[in-house]
Short mmCIF file of C-alpha atoms in Angstrom, two decimals:
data_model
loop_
_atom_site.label_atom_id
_atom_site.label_comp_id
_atom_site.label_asym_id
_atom_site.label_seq_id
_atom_site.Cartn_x
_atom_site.Cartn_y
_atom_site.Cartn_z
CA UNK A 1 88.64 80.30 104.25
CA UNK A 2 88.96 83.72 106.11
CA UNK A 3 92.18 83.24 107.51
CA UNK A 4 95.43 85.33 107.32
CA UNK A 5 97.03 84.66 103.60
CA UNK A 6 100.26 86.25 102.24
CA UNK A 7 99.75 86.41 98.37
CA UNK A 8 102.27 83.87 96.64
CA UNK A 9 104.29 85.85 93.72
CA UNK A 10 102.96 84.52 89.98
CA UNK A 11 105.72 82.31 87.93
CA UNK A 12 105.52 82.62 84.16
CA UNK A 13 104.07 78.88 84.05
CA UNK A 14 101.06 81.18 85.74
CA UNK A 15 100.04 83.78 82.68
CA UNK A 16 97.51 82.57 79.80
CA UNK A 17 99.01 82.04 76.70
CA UNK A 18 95.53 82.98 74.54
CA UNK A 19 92.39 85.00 74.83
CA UNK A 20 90.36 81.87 75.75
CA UNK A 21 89.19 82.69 79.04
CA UNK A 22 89.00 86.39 78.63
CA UNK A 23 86.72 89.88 79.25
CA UNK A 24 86.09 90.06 75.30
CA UNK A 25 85.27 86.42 75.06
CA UNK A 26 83.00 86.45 77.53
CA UNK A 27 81.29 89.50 76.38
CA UNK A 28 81.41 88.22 72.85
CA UNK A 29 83.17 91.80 72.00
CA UNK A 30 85.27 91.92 68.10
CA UNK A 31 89.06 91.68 69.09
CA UNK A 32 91.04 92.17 71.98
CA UNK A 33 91.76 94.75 74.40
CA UNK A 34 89.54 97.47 73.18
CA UNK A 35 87.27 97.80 76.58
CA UNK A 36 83.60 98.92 77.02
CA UNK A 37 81.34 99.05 73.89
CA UNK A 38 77.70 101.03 74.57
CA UNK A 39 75.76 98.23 72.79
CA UNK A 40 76.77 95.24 74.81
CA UNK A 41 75.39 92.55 76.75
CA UNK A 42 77.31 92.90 80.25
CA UNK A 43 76.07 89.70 81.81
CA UNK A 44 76.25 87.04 78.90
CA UNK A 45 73.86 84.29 78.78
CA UNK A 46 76.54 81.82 77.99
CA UNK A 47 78.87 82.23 81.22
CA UNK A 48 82.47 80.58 78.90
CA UNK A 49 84.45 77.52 79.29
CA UNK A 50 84.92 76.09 82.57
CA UNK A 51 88.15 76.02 84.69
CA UNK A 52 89.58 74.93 87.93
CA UNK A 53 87.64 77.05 90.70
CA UNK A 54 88.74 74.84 94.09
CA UNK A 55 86.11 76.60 96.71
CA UNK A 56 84.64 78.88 94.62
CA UNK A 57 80.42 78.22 94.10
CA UNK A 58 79.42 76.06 91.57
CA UNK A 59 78.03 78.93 89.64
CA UNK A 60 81.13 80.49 87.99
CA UNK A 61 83.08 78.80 85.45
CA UNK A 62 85.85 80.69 85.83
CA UNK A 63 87.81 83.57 87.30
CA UNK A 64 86.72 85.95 84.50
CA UNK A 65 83.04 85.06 84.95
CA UNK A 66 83.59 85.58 89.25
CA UNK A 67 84.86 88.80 88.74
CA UNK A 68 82.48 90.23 86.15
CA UNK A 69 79.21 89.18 88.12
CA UNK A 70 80.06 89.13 91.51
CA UNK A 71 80.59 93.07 91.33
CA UNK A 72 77.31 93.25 89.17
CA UNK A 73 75.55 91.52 92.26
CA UNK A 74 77.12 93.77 94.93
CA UNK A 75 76.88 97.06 93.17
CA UNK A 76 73.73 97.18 91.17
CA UNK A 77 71.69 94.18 92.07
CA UNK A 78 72.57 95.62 95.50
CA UNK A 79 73.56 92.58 97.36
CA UNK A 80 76.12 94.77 99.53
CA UNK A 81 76.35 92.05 102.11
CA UNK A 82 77.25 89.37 99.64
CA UNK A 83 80.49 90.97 100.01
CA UNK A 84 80.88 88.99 103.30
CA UNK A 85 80.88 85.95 101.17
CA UNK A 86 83.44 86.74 98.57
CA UNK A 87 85.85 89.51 100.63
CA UNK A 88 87.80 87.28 103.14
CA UNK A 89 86.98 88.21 106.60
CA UNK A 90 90.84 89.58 107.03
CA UNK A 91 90.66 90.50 103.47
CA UNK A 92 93.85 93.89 103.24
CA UNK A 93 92.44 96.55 100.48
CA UNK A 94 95.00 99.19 99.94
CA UNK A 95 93.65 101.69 98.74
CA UNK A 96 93.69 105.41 97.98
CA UNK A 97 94.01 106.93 101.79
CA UNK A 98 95.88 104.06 103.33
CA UNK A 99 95.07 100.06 104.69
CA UNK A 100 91.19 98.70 105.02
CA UNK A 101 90.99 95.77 106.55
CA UNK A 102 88.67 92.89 106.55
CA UNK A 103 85.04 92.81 104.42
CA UNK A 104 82.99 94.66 107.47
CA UNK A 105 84.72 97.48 106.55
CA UNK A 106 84.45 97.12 102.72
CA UNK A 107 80.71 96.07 102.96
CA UNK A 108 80.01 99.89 105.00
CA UNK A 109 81.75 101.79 102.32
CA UNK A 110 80.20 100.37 99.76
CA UNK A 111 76.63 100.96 101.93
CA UNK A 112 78.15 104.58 101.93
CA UNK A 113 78.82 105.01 97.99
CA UNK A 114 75.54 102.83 96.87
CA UNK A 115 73.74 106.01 99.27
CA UNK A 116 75.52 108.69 97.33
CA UNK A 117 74.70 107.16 94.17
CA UNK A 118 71.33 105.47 94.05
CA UNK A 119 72.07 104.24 90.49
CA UNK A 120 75.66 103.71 90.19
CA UNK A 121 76.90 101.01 87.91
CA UNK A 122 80.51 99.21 87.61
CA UNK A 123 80.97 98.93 84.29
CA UNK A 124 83.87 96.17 83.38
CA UNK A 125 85.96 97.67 80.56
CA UNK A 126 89.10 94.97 80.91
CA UNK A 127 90.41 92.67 83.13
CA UNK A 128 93.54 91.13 83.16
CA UNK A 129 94.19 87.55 84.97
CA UNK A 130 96.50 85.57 86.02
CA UNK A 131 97.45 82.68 88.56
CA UNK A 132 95.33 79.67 89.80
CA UNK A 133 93.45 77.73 92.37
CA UNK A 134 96.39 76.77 94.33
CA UNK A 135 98.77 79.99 93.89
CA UNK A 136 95.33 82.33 93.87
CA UNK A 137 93.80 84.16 90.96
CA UNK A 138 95.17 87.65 90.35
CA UNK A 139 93.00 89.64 88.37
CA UNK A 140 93.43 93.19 87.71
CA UNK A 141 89.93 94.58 86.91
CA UNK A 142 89.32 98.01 84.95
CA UNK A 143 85.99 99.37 85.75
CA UNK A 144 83.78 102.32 84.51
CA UNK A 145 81.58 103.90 87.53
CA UNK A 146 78.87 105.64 86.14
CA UNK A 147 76.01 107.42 88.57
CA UNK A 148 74.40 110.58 89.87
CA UNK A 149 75.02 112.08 93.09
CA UNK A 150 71.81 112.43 94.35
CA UNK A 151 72.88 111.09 98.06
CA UNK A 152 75.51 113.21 100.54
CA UNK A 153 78.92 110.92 100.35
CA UNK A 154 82.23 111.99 102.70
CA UNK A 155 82.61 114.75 99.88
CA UNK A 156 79.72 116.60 100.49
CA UNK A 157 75.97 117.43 100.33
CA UNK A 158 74.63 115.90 97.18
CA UNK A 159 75.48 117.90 93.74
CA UNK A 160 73.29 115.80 91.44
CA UNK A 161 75.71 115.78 89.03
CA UNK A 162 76.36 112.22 86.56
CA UNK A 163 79.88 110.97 87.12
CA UNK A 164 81.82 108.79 84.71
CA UNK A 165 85.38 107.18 86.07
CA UNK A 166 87.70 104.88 86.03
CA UNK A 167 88.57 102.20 88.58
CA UNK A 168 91.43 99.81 88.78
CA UNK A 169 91.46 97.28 91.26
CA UNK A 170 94.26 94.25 91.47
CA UNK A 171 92.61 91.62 93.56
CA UNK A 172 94.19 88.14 94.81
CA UNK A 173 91.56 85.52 95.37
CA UNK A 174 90.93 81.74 96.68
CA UNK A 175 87.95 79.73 97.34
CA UNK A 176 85.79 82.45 96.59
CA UNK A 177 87.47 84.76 98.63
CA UNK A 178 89.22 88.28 97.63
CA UNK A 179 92.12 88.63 100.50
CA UNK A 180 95.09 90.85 98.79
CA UNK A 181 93.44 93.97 96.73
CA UNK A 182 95.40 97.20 95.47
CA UNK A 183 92.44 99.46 94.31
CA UNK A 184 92.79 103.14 93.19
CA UNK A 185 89.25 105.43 92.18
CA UNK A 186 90.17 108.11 90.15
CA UNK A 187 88.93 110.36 92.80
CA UNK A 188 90.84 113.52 91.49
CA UNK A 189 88.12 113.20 88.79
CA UNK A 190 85.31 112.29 90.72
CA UNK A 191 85.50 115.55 92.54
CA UNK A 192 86.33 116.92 88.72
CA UNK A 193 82.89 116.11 87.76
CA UNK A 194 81.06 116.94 90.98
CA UNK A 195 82.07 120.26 90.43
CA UNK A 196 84.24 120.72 93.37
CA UNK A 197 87.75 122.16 93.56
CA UNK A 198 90.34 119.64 94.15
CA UNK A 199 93.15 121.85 96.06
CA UNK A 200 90.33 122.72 98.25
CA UNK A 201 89.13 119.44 99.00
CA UNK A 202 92.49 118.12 99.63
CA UNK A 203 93.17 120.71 101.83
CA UNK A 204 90.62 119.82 103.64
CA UNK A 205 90.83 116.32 103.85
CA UNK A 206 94.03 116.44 104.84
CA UNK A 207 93.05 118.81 108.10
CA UNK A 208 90.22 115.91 108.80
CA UNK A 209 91.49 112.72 106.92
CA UNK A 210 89.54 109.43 106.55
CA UNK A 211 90.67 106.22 108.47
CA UNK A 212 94.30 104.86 107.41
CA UNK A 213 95.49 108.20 106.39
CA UNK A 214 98.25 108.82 106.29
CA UNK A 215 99.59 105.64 105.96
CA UNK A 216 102.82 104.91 108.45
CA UNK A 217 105.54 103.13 107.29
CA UNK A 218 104.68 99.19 107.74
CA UNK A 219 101.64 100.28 105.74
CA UNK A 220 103.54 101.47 103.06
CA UNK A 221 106.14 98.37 103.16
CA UNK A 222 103.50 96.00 102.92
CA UNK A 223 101.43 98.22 99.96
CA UNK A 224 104.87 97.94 97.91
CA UNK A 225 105.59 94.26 98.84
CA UNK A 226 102.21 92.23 98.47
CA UNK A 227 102.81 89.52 95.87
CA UNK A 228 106.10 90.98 94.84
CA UNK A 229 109.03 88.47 93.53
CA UNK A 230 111.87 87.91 95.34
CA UNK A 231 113.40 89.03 91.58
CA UNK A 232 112.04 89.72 88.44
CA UNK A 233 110.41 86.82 86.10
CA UNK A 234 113.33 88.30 83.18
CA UNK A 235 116.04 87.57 85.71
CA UNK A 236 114.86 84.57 87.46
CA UNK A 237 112.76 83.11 84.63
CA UNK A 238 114.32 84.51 81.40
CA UNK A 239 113.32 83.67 77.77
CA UNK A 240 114.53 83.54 74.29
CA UNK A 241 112.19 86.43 72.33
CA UNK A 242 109.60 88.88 72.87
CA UNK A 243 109.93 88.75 77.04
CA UNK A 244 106.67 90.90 78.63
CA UNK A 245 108.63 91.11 81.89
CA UNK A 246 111.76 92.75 80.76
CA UNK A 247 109.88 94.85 78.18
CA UNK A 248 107.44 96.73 80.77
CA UNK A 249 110.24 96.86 83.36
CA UNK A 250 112.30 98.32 80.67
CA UNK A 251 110.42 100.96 79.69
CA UNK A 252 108.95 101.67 82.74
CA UNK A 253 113.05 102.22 84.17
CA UNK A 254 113.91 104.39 81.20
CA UNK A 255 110.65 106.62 81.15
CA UNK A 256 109.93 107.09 85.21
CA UNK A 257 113.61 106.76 86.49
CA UNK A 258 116.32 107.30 83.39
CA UNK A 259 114.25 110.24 81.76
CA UNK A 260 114.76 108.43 78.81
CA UNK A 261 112.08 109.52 76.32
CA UNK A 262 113.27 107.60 73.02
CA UNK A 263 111.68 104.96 74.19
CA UNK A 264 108.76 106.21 73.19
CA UNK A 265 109.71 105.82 69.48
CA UNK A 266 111.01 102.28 69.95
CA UNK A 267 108.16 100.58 72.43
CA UNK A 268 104.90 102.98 71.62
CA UNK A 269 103.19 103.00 68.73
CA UNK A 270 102.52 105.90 66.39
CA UNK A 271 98.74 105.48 66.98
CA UNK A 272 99.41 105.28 70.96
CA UNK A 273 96.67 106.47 73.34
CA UNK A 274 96.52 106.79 77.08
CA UNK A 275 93.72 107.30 79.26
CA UNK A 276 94.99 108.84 83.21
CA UNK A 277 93.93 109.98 86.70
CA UNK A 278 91.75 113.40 86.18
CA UNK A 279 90.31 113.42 83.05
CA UNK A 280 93.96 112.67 81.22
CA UNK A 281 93.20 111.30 77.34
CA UNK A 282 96.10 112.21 75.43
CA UNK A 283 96.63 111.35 72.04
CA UNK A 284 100.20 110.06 70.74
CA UNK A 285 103.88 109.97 72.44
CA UNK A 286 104.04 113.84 72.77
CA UNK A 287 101.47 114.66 74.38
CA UNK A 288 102.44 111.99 77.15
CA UNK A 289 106.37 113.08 77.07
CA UNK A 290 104.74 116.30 78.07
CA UNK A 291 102.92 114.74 80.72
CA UNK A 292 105.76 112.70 81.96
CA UNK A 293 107.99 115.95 81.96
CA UNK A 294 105.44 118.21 84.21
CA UNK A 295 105.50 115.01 86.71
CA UNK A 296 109.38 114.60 86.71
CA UNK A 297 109.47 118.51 87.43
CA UNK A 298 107.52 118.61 89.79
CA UNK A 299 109.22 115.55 91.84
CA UNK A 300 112.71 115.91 90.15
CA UNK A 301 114.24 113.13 91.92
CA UNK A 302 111.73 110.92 91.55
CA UNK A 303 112.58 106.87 91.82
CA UNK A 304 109.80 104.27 91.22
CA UNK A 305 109.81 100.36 91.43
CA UNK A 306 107.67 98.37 89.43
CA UNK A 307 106.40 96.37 92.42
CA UNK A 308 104.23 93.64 90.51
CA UNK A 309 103.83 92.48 86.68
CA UNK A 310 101.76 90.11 85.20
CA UNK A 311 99.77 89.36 81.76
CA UNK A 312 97.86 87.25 79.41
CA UNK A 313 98.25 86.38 75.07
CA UNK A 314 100.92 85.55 73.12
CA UNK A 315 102.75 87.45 70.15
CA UNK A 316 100.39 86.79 67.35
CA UNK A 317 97.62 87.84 69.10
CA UNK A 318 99.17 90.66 71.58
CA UNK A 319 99.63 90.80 75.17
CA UNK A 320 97.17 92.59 78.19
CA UNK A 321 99.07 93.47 81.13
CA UNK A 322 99.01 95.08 84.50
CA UNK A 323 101.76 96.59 86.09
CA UNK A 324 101.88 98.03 90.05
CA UNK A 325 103.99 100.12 90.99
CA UNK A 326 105.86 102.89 93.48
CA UNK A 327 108.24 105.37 95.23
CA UNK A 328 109.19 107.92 96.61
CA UNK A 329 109.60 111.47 95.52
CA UNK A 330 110.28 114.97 97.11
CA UNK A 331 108.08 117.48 95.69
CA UNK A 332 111.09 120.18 94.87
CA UNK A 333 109.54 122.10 91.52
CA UNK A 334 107.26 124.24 91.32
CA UNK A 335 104.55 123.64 88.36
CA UNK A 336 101.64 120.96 88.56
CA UNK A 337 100.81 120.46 92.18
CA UNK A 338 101.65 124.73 93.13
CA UNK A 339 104.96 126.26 94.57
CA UNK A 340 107.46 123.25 95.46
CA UNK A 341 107.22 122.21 99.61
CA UNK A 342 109.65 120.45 99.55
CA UNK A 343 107.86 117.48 101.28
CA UNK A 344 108.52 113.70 100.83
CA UNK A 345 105.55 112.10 98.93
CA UNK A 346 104.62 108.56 98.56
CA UNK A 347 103.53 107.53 95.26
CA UNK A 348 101.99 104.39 94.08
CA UNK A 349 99.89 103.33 90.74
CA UNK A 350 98.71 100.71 88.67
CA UNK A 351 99.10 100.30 84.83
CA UNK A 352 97.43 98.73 82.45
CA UNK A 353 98.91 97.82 78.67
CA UNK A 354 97.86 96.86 75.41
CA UNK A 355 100.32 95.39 73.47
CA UNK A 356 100.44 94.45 69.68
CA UNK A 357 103.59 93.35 67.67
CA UNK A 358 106.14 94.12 70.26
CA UNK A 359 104.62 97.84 70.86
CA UNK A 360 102.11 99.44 72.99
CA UNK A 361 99.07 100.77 71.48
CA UNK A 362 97.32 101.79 75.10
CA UNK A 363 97.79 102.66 77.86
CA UNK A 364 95.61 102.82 81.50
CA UNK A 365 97.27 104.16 84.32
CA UNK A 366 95.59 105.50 87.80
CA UNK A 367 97.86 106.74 90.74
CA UNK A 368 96.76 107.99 94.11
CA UNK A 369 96.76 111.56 92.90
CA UNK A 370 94.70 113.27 95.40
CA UNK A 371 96.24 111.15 97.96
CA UNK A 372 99.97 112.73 96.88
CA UNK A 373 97.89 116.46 97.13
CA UNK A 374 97.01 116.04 100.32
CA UNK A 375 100.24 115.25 101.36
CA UNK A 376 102.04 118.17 99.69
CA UNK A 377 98.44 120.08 101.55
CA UNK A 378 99.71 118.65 104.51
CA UNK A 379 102.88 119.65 104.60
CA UNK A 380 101.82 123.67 103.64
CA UNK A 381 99.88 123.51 106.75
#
């Protein structure tokens, strides 16, 4: 393929109604949406039920399946160039610092990381799909990056210390091609567990940033508007019941925009957990009010968009979804991220959500946190 493609926005006809083609079927893991379990067998022998894969190779049955071992091959059975074959050759990765564009580019940071950590492994905890053959496959793959730094990476001389993060990557593929991926490493927690100090490093990086940082405005469009919907799937699509699209728009409004915490009795469940960017695992609604609260301080007017939505299941069985989203925020209070700047920050993030009878039990959610520190770092001079 390798040729210039816009992403084409998903239609509800495009989410799976059951767990069929799924990360716990495949894995063979007890019930849905739970993620990584020590004892299991990452690469089944049994690869699931085939589907429609125009283009792809012969040897995946289905998107699920692509995902899950073409990462395995890349990343531990280090096949770094096979990258060229499944990363479109104009392939856009947003990503943490900015725009990387085509698989070249991907294939030498991966080189780069694979050197820092000579026995990393990508882990896959969930992934949520959606789409087909002709519209593309959107998957939105949570991944677990364990490894030791026993290499020098763009971070530093090697620290030797075992890291253990999360990943979330959105990726838009056809004919065995990613084009269209939103990634974001939790890399405020990386540097966390290598034992360095994050205002420093930000502080740094933002004297001497990497390549597409900071990212200029068409950048920054483009990040916000990649396989976004002319309107929402509630308004253009709507539907009698339990509608996913209204209900993560919803909340997301009243929580991020309105300030509107009762909605955490009403859509959350008592038993509610969330797992975030720096070593965030909270426990119930509270503890995440609070967390919600030292963000909204810090960036009091504060206005996010969810940019994409999209899921898979039904109500009996409960509903995975992943939500992208952003905006823009001046950093005006003093608190989380140091004396207020007052800067303009860009902010962008990806969700992930677990939903059973009509609430959400859990929650993953990355956003380009040390990104938005070097831009208030920035701004300090």
């Amino acid at each position: 393929m390798s040729e210039n493609k816009s992403a084409m926005p998903l239609k509800r006809e495009h989410m799976p109604t059951d767990y069929r083609i799924s990360l716990d079927s495949y894995i063979g893991r007890n019930g849905t949406g739970g993620g990584f379990t020590e004892q299991e067998k990452r690469i089944p022998e049994d690869f699931g039920p085939e589907q429609s894969m125009l283009g792809f190779e012969d040897t995946y049955r289905n998107i699920i399946d692509y995902i899950v071992r073409i990462t395995y091959k890349i990343w531990e059975d280090r096949e770094v160039e096979y990258i060229g074959d499944t990363y479109s050759d104009t392939s856009r990765v947003y990503d943490d610092y900015g725009l990387q564009l085509g698989s070249r580019k991907i294939i030498s940071d991966t080189h780069h990381t694979t050197g820092a950590f000579s026995n990393i492994q990508l882990i896959a905890d969930e992934i949520v799909w959606a789409g087909n053959d002709d519209v593309g496959y959107h998957t939105s793959h949570r991944t677990i990056i364990r490894g030791t730094n026993d290499g020098d990476s763009k971070y530093g001389p090697a620290t030797n210390k075992d890291v253990d993060i999360m990943v979330i990557a959105n990726c838009v593929a056809l004919e065995n091609e990613i084009f269209l991926e939103h990634v974001l490493y939790n890399n405020s927690s990386l540097l966390q567990q290598l034992g360095l100090d994050l205002n420093d490093v930000a502080a740094e990086m933002a004297a001497s940033p990497p390549a597409g940082w900071p990212r200029d405005a068409q950048t920054w469009s483009d990040l916000r508007n990649a396989a976004r919907p002319a309107q929402p799937l509630s308004i253009s699509s709507p539907v009698s019941g339990f509608d996913v699209d209204a209900f993560a728009r919803s909340n997301f409004d009243r929580l991020w925009n309105k300030r509107d915490y009762a909605v955490l009795g009403e859509a959350y469940a008592g038993n509610f957990r969330f797992h975030g960017p720096t070593g965030r695992t909270l426990a119930g609604v509270k503890p995440y009010a609070e967390f919600l609260r030292s963000l909204s301080g810090a960036f009091p007017d504060i206005r996010l968009q969810v940019d994409e939505v999209y899921w898979m299941g039904n109500d009996v069985d409960g509903y995975l979804t992943s939500e992208r989203w952003s905006g823009t925020a001046t950093h005006a209070g003093d608190g989380i991220y140091g004396r207020a700047t007052g800067c303009e920050v860009q902010v962008w993030g990806i969700t992930q959500h677990h939903i059973s009878d009509g609430r959400i039990i859990g929650e993953w959610m990355l956003f380009n946190e040390l990104d938005l520190m070097m831009q208030i770092m920035a701004h300090r001079g």
